[in-house]
Amino acid sequence: MLLWFLFLESRVMRRIRLIVSYDGTNYCGWQKQPNGITIEEVLNSAISKLTGEEIEVIGASRTDSGVHAYGNVAVFDTNARMAADKFAFAINQRLPDDIRIQYSEEVEAGWHPRKNDCIKTYTYRILNRKIDIPTERLYAHFCYFNLDVEKMREASGYFIGTHDFTSFCSQKSQASSPVRTIFSLEILQDEDMITIVVRGDGFLYNMIRIIAGTLIKVGMGVYPPSYITEIMKARDRKFAGQTMPAKGLTLVEIEYI
Amino acid sequence: MLLWFLFLESRVMRRIRLIVSYDGTNYCGWQKQPNGITIEEVLNSAISKLTGEEIEVIGASRTDSGVHAYGNVAVFDTNARMAADKFAFAINQRLPDDIRIQYSEEVEAGWHPRKNDCIKTYTYRILNRKIDIPTERLYAHFCYFNLDVEKMREASGYFIGTHDFTSFCSQKSQASSPVRTIFSLEILQDEDMITIVVRGDGFLYNMIRIIAGTLIKVGMGVYPPSYITEIMKARDRKFAGQTMPAKGLTLVEIEYI
């Protein structure tokens, strides 16, 4: 009788949600792929070792190669009998030091990190000076040309709201709709570090890196701030600025609403 | 006649001073040594390639393996005919991206970076939270235990002034005198990042990393702030805290006075 009860209990499948931070430098992005090691694979392997099951995490943001995160979100299902908040520490013991679970908790069985409304916050960091700083080289895009931050701030206003972002999207995108909502886009300055902080309901492929490249052109005086409206109207990738390097981009937070 | 003039001019030896920044992660410190690659070697090789001479730089601070710098200072002598301020850019083209010359200028022939009075500024960064942040792991010491910053600030006052720092010095030190002057020691806090900023006329071997380890013990409540005086009086390395890891330490600036 007692054995039967234990057997039943050990089969209570739970869904665990993780807040995942990583230094993207040494990874080919989040999603499993044939050409290199990815965050997803390393997580699957660490959690499988911990629980003895074959774990496949589901991630919220499938960040690109080289992109960093403080707060990506992932879930996995497990029969393991461990307090939900202890998974973070236990998984960390099996992870390399460039990936860390910040938090773990139980969520409802059906909860899916990509099928729930959310606000995503990303930063794009630009080091604007004449010579790069070695300790920033992996976490900021180095820009030699003097940027006019006030002009960049003026331009940032045109991105806010619900727009068709076709011009700010890589042609490789497979999204069904190019319409997205940006809730805020701030440009912070701390000495020679310029940080673009953008909050939205989701972003198209390479969208923030293209927005960063476009804002850099505004800062350099190549585009006037109001030209953002023209670029948007054109619905043509060629009108916007370059796709900036992945290393400047960090997924800061995903808030489910 | 013209040829003779060129020959003479090409032999005007100049001393060039460099401000050198580096990410110490991948180096066995500044000074040449048999077991691995050092900043000094990489600089010698890059400048030698540029000028065609056999260059040996003289560094101000022979930072340890893993220590970072924004503003170490080095000099070299050259016959190369290039505007002094252009050396920075020309050398950078021959350096790996984890070393960058920030500035170059001509100084007097006899000027020596270790034989002139100076104020050195170092920072020691401590990330004080429950779980490490991957993008900070190479540039800050991760401390799990909750630190009382106010107590650390109280303790910092005892270091200021001219003292015998024998207790805060690795036994490997070869310094002729253990007396040093600390002009200021501030403890800054930005969310969970605690930064010790220390300015002094020079530091003994591992001195800042031992001061950091001692301040962490104060922050943890192991030592009361006033115990710093006892440690100093003891003139015994065993009384002070642990030597903290190199990666938290950055040589920020050397001001010659």
Short mmCIF file of C-alpha atoms in Angstrom, two decimals:
data_model
loop_
_atom_site.label_atom_id
_atom_site.label_comp_id
_atom_site.label_asym_id
_atom_site.label_seq_id
_atom_site.Cartn_x
_atom_site.Cartn_y
_atom_site.Cartn_z
CA MET A 1 0.00 0.00 0.00
CA LEU A 2 2.75 2.40 0.95
CA LEU A 3 4.83 1.46 -2.09
CA TRP A 4 1.92 2.03 -4.40
CA PHE A 5 1.42 5.49 -2.93
CA LEU A 6 5.09 6.42 -3.43
CA PHE A 7 4.95 5.18 -7.00
CA LEU A 8 1.97 7.41 -7.75
CA GLU A 9 3.56 10.41 -6.13
CA SER A 10 6.82 9.98 -8.01
CA ARG A 11 4.83 10.23 -11.23
CA VAL A 12 3.35 13.66 -10.50
CA MET A 13 4.83 15.57 -13.42
CA ARG A 14 5.55 19.20 -12.62
CA ARG A 15 6.48 22.10 -14.92
CA ILE A 16 9.41 24.15 -13.59
CA ARG A 17 10.13 27.68 -14.84
CA LEU A 18 13.71 28.97 -14.87
CA ILE A 19 15.17 32.47 -15.14
CA VAL A 20 18.35 31.91 -17.16
CA SER A 21 21.33 34.27 -17.49
CA TYR A 22 24.30 33.72 -19.77
CA ASP A 23 27.33 35.19 -21.41
CA GLY A 24 26.61 34.45 -25.06
CA THR A 25 30.24 34.85 -26.20
CA ASN A 26 31.02 31.15 -26.43
CA TYR A 27 27.66 29.87 -27.70
CA CYS A 28 25.94 29.55 -31.06
CA GLY A 29 22.83 31.11 -29.54
CA TRP A 30 19.96 29.50 -27.67
CA GLN A 31 18.50 27.00 -30.07
CA LYS A 32 19.98 23.57 -30.83
CA GLN A 33 21.73 23.47 -34.17
CA PRO A 34 24.25 21.24 -35.89
CA ASN A 35 27.24 23.65 -36.07
CA GLY A 36 28.10 24.37 -32.47
CA ILE A 37 27.16 24.27 -28.84
CA THR A 38 24.05 26.16 -27.73
CA ILE A 39 22.58 27.30 -24.41
CA GLU A 40 19.57 25.01 -24.85
CA GLU A 41 21.75 21.92 -25.29
CA VAL A 42 23.88 22.70 -22.24
CA LEU A 43 20.73 23.21 -20.13
CA ASN A 44 19.15 19.99 -21.40
CA SER A 45 22.27 18.06 -20.55
CA ALA A 46 22.70 19.60 -17.06
CA ILE A 47 19.06 19.10 -16.05
CA SER A 48 18.96 15.56 -17.51
CA LYS A 49 22.00 14.66 -15.43
CA LEU A 50 20.33 16.12 -12.33
CA THR A 51 16.96 14.40 -12.68
CA GLY A 52 17.93 11.24 -14.57
CA GLU A 53 15.22 11.99 -17.13
CA GLU A 54 15.57 13.07 -20.74
CA ILE A 55 14.87 16.79 -20.37
CA GLU A 56 14.05 19.17 -23.23
CA VAL A 57 13.66 22.77 -22.09
CA ILE A 58 11.36 25.20 -23.90
CA GLY A 59 12.83 28.69 -24.08
CA ALA A 60 11.07 32.04 -24.30
CA SER A 61 13.60 33.88 -26.47
CA ARG A 62 15.74 31.96 -28.91
CA THR A 63 18.56 34.49 -28.75
CA ASP A 64 21.15 34.60 -31.55
CA SER A 65 24.77 33.55 -31.44
CA GLY A 66 26.74 35.93 -29.20
CA VAL A 67 23.71 37.61 -27.57
CA HIS A 68 23.77 37.76 -23.75
CA ALA A 69 20.95 37.41 -21.21
CA TYR A 70 20.22 38.29 -17.61
CA GLY A 71 16.70 36.98 -17.67
CA ASN A 72 15.70 34.59 -20.42
CA VAL A 73 12.91 32.20 -19.38
CA ALA A 74 12.66 28.44 -19.91
CA VAL A 75 10.47 25.60 -18.66
CA PHE A 76 10.88 21.85 -18.37
CA ASP A 77 8.75 18.98 -17.10
CA THR A 78 10.02 16.62 -14.46
CA ASN A 79 9.02 13.89 -12.07
CA ALA A 80 11.95 14.70 -9.81
CA ARG A 81 10.94 15.25 -6.21
CA MET A 82 12.80 18.41 -5.28
CA ALA A 83 11.45 21.69 -3.92
CA ALA A 84 10.88 23.88 -7.00
CA ASP A 85 13.07 26.74 -5.72
CA LYS A 86 16.02 24.37 -5.16
CA PHE A 87 16.34 23.49 -8.85
CA ALA A 88 18.23 26.75 -9.53
CA PHE A 89 21.09 25.83 -7.16
CA ALA A 90 21.14 22.16 -8.15
CA ILE A 91 21.24 22.88 -11.89
CA ASN A 92 23.94 25.56 -11.44
CA GLN A 93 26.24 22.94 -9.96
CA ARG A 94 26.11 21.13 -13.30
CA LEU A 95 26.49 24.20 -15.55
CA PRO A 96 29.61 25.95 -16.88
CA ASP A 97 30.19 29.34 -15.23
CA ASP A 98 28.95 31.32 -18.25
CA ILE A 99 25.36 30.07 -17.70
CA ARG A 100 23.50 30.58 -14.43
CA ILE A 101 19.92 29.87 -13.36
CA GLN A 102 18.85 32.88 -11.29
CA TYR A 103 15.53 31.51 -10.07
CA SER A 104 13.29 28.43 -10.32
CA GLU A 105 9.61 27.94 -9.47
CA GLU A 106 6.71 25.67 -10.32
CA VAL A 107 4.15 26.85 -12.88
CA GLU A 108 0.92 25.36 -14.17
CA ALA A 109 1.28 22.29 -16.38
CA GLY A 110 0.11 24.03 -19.55
CA TRP A 111 2.12 27.23 -19.10
CA HIS A 112 4.25 27.97 -22.22
CA PRO A 113 6.96 30.67 -22.28
CA ARG A 114 6.18 31.69 -25.88
CA LYS A 115 2.40 31.45 -25.74
CA ASN A 116 1.71 33.98 -23.01
CA ASP A 117 1.61 37.76 -23.37
CA CYS A 118 4.77 39.38 -22.15
CA ILE A 119 6.93 42.49 -22.17
CA LYS A 120 10.54 41.89 -23.15
CA THR A 121 13.30 44.29 -22.15
CA TYR A 122 16.54 44.34 -24.10
CA THR A 123 19.59 46.62 -23.89
CA TYR A 124 22.01 47.47 -26.66
CA ARG A 125 25.30 48.93 -25.39
CA ILE A 126 27.51 51.18 -27.51
CA LEU A 127 30.96 52.23 -26.30
CA ASN A 128 31.49 55.60 -27.97
CA ARG A 129 35.11 56.70 -27.79
CA LYS A 130 38.26 56.81 -29.87
CA ILE A 131 39.82 53.56 -28.62
CA ASP A 132 38.04 50.42 -27.38
CA ILE A 133 38.28 49.26 -23.74
CA PRO A 134 39.38 45.59 -23.64
CA THR A 135 37.16 44.64 -20.66
CA GLU A 136 34.08 45.95 -22.54
CA ARG A 137 34.90 44.40 -25.91
CA LEU A 138 32.65 41.34 -25.41
CA TYR A 139 29.63 43.24 -24.04
CA ALA A 140 29.40 46.46 -26.07
CA HIS A 141 29.68 47.55 -29.68
CA PHE A 142 32.65 49.89 -30.07
CA CYS A 143 31.81 53.01 -32.11
CA TYR A 144 34.64 55.38 -33.09
CA PHE A 145 32.39 58.07 -34.58
CA ASN A 146 31.14 60.73 -32.22
CA LEU A 147 27.42 60.15 -31.56
CA ASP A 148 24.93 62.94 -30.82
CA VAL A 149 22.87 61.35 -28.05
CA GLU A 150 20.26 64.11 -28.12
CA LYS A 151 19.50 63.36 -31.77
CA MET A 152 19.32 59.64 -30.98
CA ARG A 153 16.81 60.41 -28.22
CA GLU A 154 14.73 62.49 -30.60
CA ALA A 155 14.73 59.60 -33.10
CA SER A 156 13.83 57.04 -30.45
CA GLY A 157 10.34 58.58 -30.06
CA TYR A 158 9.38 57.52 -33.60
CA PHE A 159 9.78 53.83 -32.72
CA ILE A 160 7.35 53.90 -29.82
CA GLY A 161 3.87 52.48 -30.46
CA THR A 162 2.47 49.79 -32.74
CA HIS A 163 4.13 49.78 -36.16
CA ASP A 164 4.93 47.64 -39.16
CA PHE A 165 8.64 46.93 -38.59
CA THR A 166 9.37 45.27 -41.96
CA SER A 167 12.23 47.75 -42.59
CA PHE A 168 13.81 46.77 -39.25
CA CYS A 169 13.73 43.07 -39.80
CA SER A 170 16.21 40.67 -41.34
CA GLN A 171 14.93 39.16 -44.59
CA LYS A 172 15.51 35.76 -43.00
CA SER A 173 12.56 36.38 -40.64
CA GLN A 174 9.80 33.78 -40.58
CA ALA A 175 7.38 35.84 -38.47
CA SER A 176 3.75 35.75 -39.61
CA SER A 177 3.22 39.47 -39.03
CA PRO A 178 5.72 42.36 -39.09
CA VAL A 179 3.62 44.40 -36.65
CA ARG A 180 5.03 44.85 -33.16
CA THR A 181 4.47 47.25 -30.26
CA ILE A 182 7.35 49.09 -28.62
CA PHE A 183 6.30 50.44 -25.20
CA SER A 184 9.43 52.45 -24.51
CA LEU A 185 12.85 53.13 -25.99
CA GLU A 186 15.24 55.03 -23.75
CA ILE A 187 18.78 56.10 -24.46
CA LEU A 188 20.98 56.29 -21.35
CA GLN A 189 24.46 57.76 -21.24
CA ASP A 190 27.11 57.06 -18.62
CA GLU A 191 30.33 58.77 -19.73
CA ASP A 192 31.20 57.07 -23.03
CA MET A 193 28.77 54.16 -22.69
CA ILE A 194 25.45 54.69 -24.50
CA THR A 195 22.76 52.15 -23.62
CA ILE A 196 19.58 51.71 -25.64
CA VAL A 197 16.86 50.22 -23.41
CA VAL A 198 13.87 48.93 -25.36
CA ARG A 199 10.67 47.34 -24.07
CA GLY A 200 8.20 45.67 -26.39
CA ASP A 201 5.72 42.85 -26.78
CA GLY A 202 8.19 40.96 -28.98
CA PHE A 203 10.75 41.66 -31.65
CA LEU A 204 11.31 40.48 -35.21
CA TYR A 205 14.51 38.74 -36.30
CA ASN A 206 17.49 41.09 -35.73
CA MET A 207 15.05 43.96 -35.05
CA ILE A 208 16.86 45.51 -32.09
CA ARG A 209 20.26 45.20 -33.73
CA ILE A 210 18.87 46.99 -36.82
CA ILE A 211 17.21 49.67 -34.65
CA ALA A 212 20.62 50.15 -32.94
CA GLY A 213 22.33 50.48 -36.33
CA THR A 214 19.74 53.02 -37.42
CA LEU A 215 20.05 55.06 -34.21
CA ILE A 216 23.84 55.08 -34.68
CA LYS A 217 23.33 56.58 -38.16
CA VAL A 218 21.12 59.25 -36.58
CA GLY A 219 23.76 59.89 -33.91
CA MET A 220 26.42 60.24 -36.61
CA GLY A 221 24.23 62.77 -38.45
CA VAL A 222 23.71 60.53 -41.50
CA TYR A 223 19.92 60.38 -40.98
CA PRO A 224 17.84 63.19 -39.40
CA PRO A 225 15.76 61.87 -36.48
CA SER A 226 12.46 62.26 -38.38
CA TYR A 227 13.78 59.98 -41.13
CA ILE A 228 12.74 57.02 -38.95
CA THR A 229 9.15 57.60 -40.13
CA GLU A 230 10.29 57.39 -43.77
CA ILE A 231 12.20 54.17 -43.12
CA MET A 232 9.13 52.63 -41.48
CA LYS A 233 6.84 53.66 -44.31
CA ALA A 234 9.18 52.17 -46.92
CA ARG A 235 8.71 48.63 -45.53
CA ASP A 236 12.11 47.81 -47.01
CA ARG A 237 15.12 46.54 -45.06
CA LYS A 238 17.51 48.50 -47.30
CA PHE A 239 16.34 51.85 -45.86
CA ALA A 240 17.40 51.14 -42.27
CA GLY A 241 20.91 51.12 -40.78
CA GLN A 242 23.23 48.12 -40.48
CA THR A 243 22.60 45.13 -38.22
CA MET A 244 24.89 45.82 -35.26
CA PRO A 245 26.99 42.99 -33.76
CA ALA A 246 25.32 40.52 -31.38
CA LYS A 247 27.71 41.16 -28.48
CA GLY A 248 26.12 44.56 -27.66
CA LEU A 249 22.70 42.97 -27.13
CA THR A 250 21.40 41.64 -23.80
CA LEU A 251 17.98 40.20 -23.03
CA VAL A 252 17.39 41.78 -19.63
CA GLU A 253 13.95 40.63 -18.59
CA ILE A 254 10.70 38.99 -19.68
CA GLU A 255 7.62 40.05 -17.72
CA TYR A 256 4.50 37.93 -18.23
CA ILE A 257 1.33 40.02 -18.05
CA MET B 1 74.73 66.23 -47.72
CA LEU B 2 71.01 65.52 -47.68
CA LEU B 3 71.63 61.82 -46.99
CA TRP B 4 73.89 62.61 -44.07
CA PHE B 5 71.19 64.83 -42.60
CA LEU B 6 68.55 62.07 -42.86
CA PHE B 7 70.93 59.60 -41.27
CA LEU B 8 71.48 61.86 -38.29
CA GLU B 9 67.81 62.55 -37.87
CA SER B 10 66.89 58.89 -38.03
CA ARG B 11 69.14 58.28 -35.06
CA VAL B 12 67.39 60.71 -32.73
CA MET B 13 66.23 58.25 -30.09
CA ARG B 14 62.95 59.22 -28.43
CA ARG B 15 61.22 57.80 -25.38
CA ILE B 16 57.49 57.17 -25.92
CA ARG B 17 55.04 56.78 -23.04
CA LEU B 18 51.96 54.61 -23.47
CA ILE B 19 48.72 54.32 -21.50
CA VAL B 20 47.90 50.61 -21.73
CA SER B 21 44.53 48.95 -21.04
CA TYR B 22 43.95 45.22 -21.02
CA ASP B 23 41.65 42.39 -20.08
CA GLY B 24 43.97 40.27 -17.94
CA THR B 25 41.86 37.09 -18.26
CA ASN B 26 44.04 35.41 -20.88
CA TYR B 27 47.46 36.56 -19.65
CA CYS B 28 49.99 35.45 -17.05
CA GLY B 29 50.25 39.05 -15.87
CA TRP B 30 52.47 41.87 -17.11
CA GLN B 31 55.98 40.62 -16.67
CA LYS B 32 57.75 38.20 -19.01
CA GLN B 33 57.98 34.72 -17.55
CA PRO B 34 58.60 31.21 -18.81
CA ASN B 35 55.16 29.64 -18.20
CA GLY B 36 52.81 31.61 -20.38
CA ILE B 37 52.11 34.67 -22.46
CA THR B 38 52.28 38.10 -20.78
CA ILE B 39 51.18 41.63 -21.63
CA GLU B 40 54.79 42.83 -21.77
CA GLU B 41 55.77 40.21 -24.34
CA VAL B 42 52.79 40.94 -26.58
CA LEU B 43 53.58 44.68 -26.46
CA ASN B 44 57.29 44.09 -27.21
CA SER B 45 56.40 41.96 -30.19
CA ALA B 46 53.77 44.38 -31.57
CA ILE B 47 55.99 47.47 -31.24
CA SER B 48 59.05 45.64 -32.59
CA LYS B 49 57.05 44.67 -35.68
CA LEU B 50 55.91 48.27 -36.11
CA THR B 51 59.32 49.95 -35.80
CA GLY B 52 61.62 47.19 -37.03
CA GLU B 53 63.70 47.56 -33.85
CA GLU B 54 64.07 45.21 -30.92
CA ILE B 55 61.76 46.92 -28.42
CA GLU B 56 61.66 46.21 -24.69
CA VAL B 57 58.96 48.20 -22.89
CA ILE B 58 59.35 49.23 -19.25
CA GLY B 59 56.07 48.99 -17.34
CA ALA B 60 54.92 50.98 -14.33
CA SER B 61 52.88 48.24 -12.63
CA ARG B 62 53.81 44.61 -13.09
CA THR B 63 50.24 43.43 -12.56
CA ASP B 64 49.61 39.80 -11.61
CA SER B 65 48.07 37.06 -13.70
CA GLY B 66 44.38 37.81 -14.31
CA VAL B 67 44.45 41.45 -13.13
CA HIS B 68 42.90 44.00 -15.53
CA ALA B 69 43.95 47.55 -16.38
CA TYR B 70 42.46 50.68 -17.87
CA GLY B 71 45.58 52.77 -17.41
CA ASN B 72 48.87 51.00 -16.85
CA VAL B 73 51.87 53.01 -18.09
CA ALA B 74 54.83 51.84 -20.16
CA VAL B 75 57.68 53.45 -22.06
CA PHE B 76 59.95 52.38 -24.90
CA ASP B 77 62.78 53.95 -26.85
CA THR B 78 62.68 54.20 -30.60
CA ASN B 79 64.34 55.77 -33.61
CA ALA B 80 61.12 55.42 -35.61
CA ARG B 81 60.02 58.67 -37.20
CA MET B 82 56.35 58.81 -36.40
CA ALA B 83 54.39 61.54 -34.60
CA ALA B 84 54.33 60.46 -30.94
CA ASP B 85 50.53 60.53 -30.66
CA LYS B 86 50.17 58.24 -33.69
CA PHE B 87 51.94 55.31 -31.99
CA ALA B 88 48.75 54.41 -30.07
CA PHE B 89 46.77 53.75 -33.26
CA ALA B 90 49.66 52.09 -35.10
CA ILE B 91 50.48 49.71 -32.22
CA ASN B 92 46.78 48.85 -31.71
CA GLN B 93 46.64 47.53 -35.27
CA ARG B 94 49.22 44.92 -34.25
CA LEU B 95 47.67 43.96 -30.89
CA PRO B 96 45.03 41.36 -30.00
CA ASP B 97 41.70 42.96 -29.03
CA ASP B 98 42.21 42.33 -25.30
CA ILE B 99 45.07 44.87 -25.17
CA ARG B 100 44.64 48.49 -26.29
CA ILE B 101 46.95 51.50 -26.12
CA GLN B 102 44.77 54.42 -25.07
CA TYR B 103 47.31 57.20 -25.56
CA SER B 104 50.91 57.78 -26.63
CA GLU B 105 53.20 60.79 -26.17
CA GLU B 106 56.89 61.65 -26.07
CA VAL B 107 58.58 62.04 -22.66
CA GLU B 108 62.10 63.06 -21.65
CA ALA B 109 64.81 60.51 -22.38
CA GLY B 110 65.49 59.67 -18.75
CA TRP B 111 61.86 59.42 -17.64
CA HIS B 112 61.18 56.06 -15.90
CA PRO B 113 57.65 54.82 -15.05
CA ARG B 114 58.76 53.23 -11.74
CA LYS B 115 61.20 55.92 -10.61
CA ASN B 116 58.85 58.89 -10.44
CA ASP B 117 56.40 59.70 -7.66
CA CYS B 118 52.89 58.75 -8.52
CA ILE B 119 49.39 58.04 -7.23
CA LYS B 120 47.96 54.72 -8.32
CA THR B 121 44.21 54.09 -8.38
CA TYR B 122 42.90 50.54 -8.28
CA THR B 123 39.37 49.16 -8.03
CA TYR B 124 38.30 45.85 -6.55
CA ARG B 125 34.79 44.78 -7.62
CA ILE B 126 32.62 42.43 -5.55
CA LEU B 127 29.33 41.11 -6.89
CA ASN B 128 27.26 40.54 -3.76
CA ARG B 129 24.22 38.40 -4.48
CA LYS B 130 22.96 34.86 -4.21
CA ILE B 131 23.80 33.74 -7.76
CA ASP B 132 26.63 34.97 -10.01
CA ILE B 133 25.95 36.93 -13.22
CA PRO B 134 27.79 35.25 -16.13
CA THR B 135 28.75 38.53 -17.88
CA GLU B 136 30.41 39.78 -14.67
CA ARG B 137 32.23 36.55 -13.81
CA LEU B 138 35.55 37.64 -15.35
CA TYR B 139 35.58 41.15 -13.85
CA ALA B 140 34.23 40.83 -10.32
CA HIS B 141 34.61 38.52 -7.33
CA PHE B 142 31.30 36.81 -6.62
CA CYS B 143 30.38 36.86 -2.91
CA TYR B 144 27.36 34.87 -1.74
CA PHE B 145 27.40 36.15 1.86
CA ASN B 146 25.46 39.31 2.54
CA LEU B 147 27.91 42.18 3.10
CA ASP B 148 27.23 45.15 5.38
CA VAL B 149 28.59 48.01 3.28
CA GLU B 150 28.31 50.53 6.13
CA LYS B 151 30.61 48.41 8.28
CA MET B 152 33.03 48.07 5.37
CA ARG B 153 33.02 51.87 4.99
CA GLU B 154 33.74 52.27 8.69
CA ALA B 155 36.66 49.86 8.40
CA SER B 156 38.05 51.58 5.31
CA GLY B 157 38.97 54.66 7.36
CA TYR B 158 41.60 52.69 9.30
CA PHE B 159 43.60 52.02 6.13
CA ILE B 160 43.99 55.68 5.20
CA GLY B 161 47.33 57.30 5.93
CA THR B 162 50.93 56.05 6.15
CA HIS B 163 51.16 52.60 7.74
CA ASP B 164 53.26 49.49 7.96
CA PHE B 165 51.27 47.09 5.76
CA THR B 166 53.22 43.90 6.58
CA SER B 167 49.97 42.15 7.59
CA PHE B 168 48.45 43.00 4.21
CA CYS B 169 51.30 41.72 2.12
CA SER B 170 51.99 38.32 0.60
CA GLN B 171 55.02 36.66 2.17
CA LYS B 172 56.47 36.41 -1.33
CA SER B 173 56.98 40.21 -1.38
CA GLN B 174 60.47 41.48 -2.10
CA ALA B 175 59.76 45.12 -1.24
CA SER B 176 62.47 46.87 0.80
CA SER B 177 59.97 48.62 3.07
CA PRO B 178 56.45 47.59 4.13
CA VAL B 179 55.41 51.22 4.66
CA ARG B 180 52.94 52.68 2.18
CA THR B 181 50.56 55.63 2.10
CA ILE B 182 46.90 55.21 1.21
CA PHE B 183 45.36 58.56 0.27
CA SER B 184 41.78 57.37 0.00
CA LEU B 185 39.73 54.18 0.16
CA GLU B 186 36.11 54.52 -0.91
CA ILE B 187 33.43 51.84 -1.05
CA LEU B 188 30.84 52.44 -3.74
CA GLN B 189 27.63 50.48 -4.11
CA ASP B 190 25.52 50.18 -7.25
CA GLU B 191 22.75 47.65 -6.59
CA ASP B 192 24.61 44.39 -5.89
CA MET B 193 28.02 45.56 -7.15
CA ILE B 194 30.35 46.80 -4.41
CA THR B 195 33.44 48.59 -5.69
CA ILE B 196 36.46 49.35 -3.49
CA VAL B 197 38.35 52.33 -4.93
CA VAL B 198 41.79 52.77 -3.43
CA ARG B 199 44.40 55.46 -4.15
CA GLY B 200 47.94 55.18 -2.83
CA ASP B 201 51.58 55.92 -3.55
CA GLY B 202 52.18 52.24 -4.28
CA PHE B 203 51.11 48.84 -3.02
CA LEU B 204 52.88 45.77 -1.70
CA TYR B 205 52.53 42.36 -3.34
CA ASN B 206 48.85 41.28 -3.22
CA MET B 207 48.10 44.19 -0.85
CA ILE B 208 44.82 45.32 -2.43
CA ARG B 209 43.56 41.76 -2.81
CA ILE B 210 44.28 41.15 0.90
CA ILE B 211 42.64 44.46 1.88
CA ALA B 212 39.59 43.36 -0.17
CA GLY B 213 39.54 39.98 1.62
CA THR B 214 39.77 41.74 4.98
CA LEU B 215 36.99 44.20 4.14
CA ILE B 216 34.80 41.27 3.06
CA LYS B 217 35.33 39.69 6.50
CA VAL B 218 34.27 42.99 8.07
CA GLY B 219 31.22 43.10 5.78
CA MET B 220 30.32 39.53 6.82
CA GLY B 221 30.57 40.50 10.49
CA VAL B 222 33.58 38.24 11.18
CA TYR B 223 35.83 41.20 12.13
CA PRO B 224 34.56 44.43 13.74
CA PRO B 225 35.68 47.49 11.73
CA SER B 226 38.13 48.62 14.44
CA TYR B 227 39.94 45.27 14.23
CA ILE B 228 41.83 46.67 11.21
CA THR B 229 44.08 48.53 13.69
CA GLU B 230 44.85 45.25 15.49
CA ILE B 231 45.69 43.51 12.22
CA MET B 232 48.05 46.33 11.25
CA LYS B 233 49.79 46.33 14.62
CA ALA B 234 50.34 42.55 14.46
CA ARG B 235 52.60 42.87 11.38
CA ASP B 236 51.62 39.30 10.55
CA ARG B 237 49.93 38.15 7.32
CA LYS B 238 47.90 35.51 9.22
CA PHE B 239 45.76 38.18 10.93
CA ALA B 240 44.30 39.65 7.74
CA GLY B 241 41.61 38.19 5.46
CA GLN B 242 42.15 35.98 2.42
CA THR B 243 43.81 37.12 -0.80
CA MET B 244 40.83 37.68 -3.10
CA PRO B 245 40.96 36.46 -6.74
CA ALA B 246 42.84 38.56 -9.31
CA LYS B 247 39.85 38.99 -11.64
CA GLY B 248 38.16 41.55 -9.34
CA LEU B 249 41.17 43.87 -9.48
CA THR B 250 41.68 46.63 -12.06
CA LEU B 251 44.51 49.16 -12.26
CA VAL B 252 42.51 52.24 -13.20
CA GLU B 253 45.04 55.04 -13.37
CA ILE B 254 48.60 56.14 -12.55
CA GLU B 255 49.03 59.89 -12.00
CA TYR B 256 52.62 61.16 -11.91
CA ILE B 257 53.05 64.03 -9.48
#
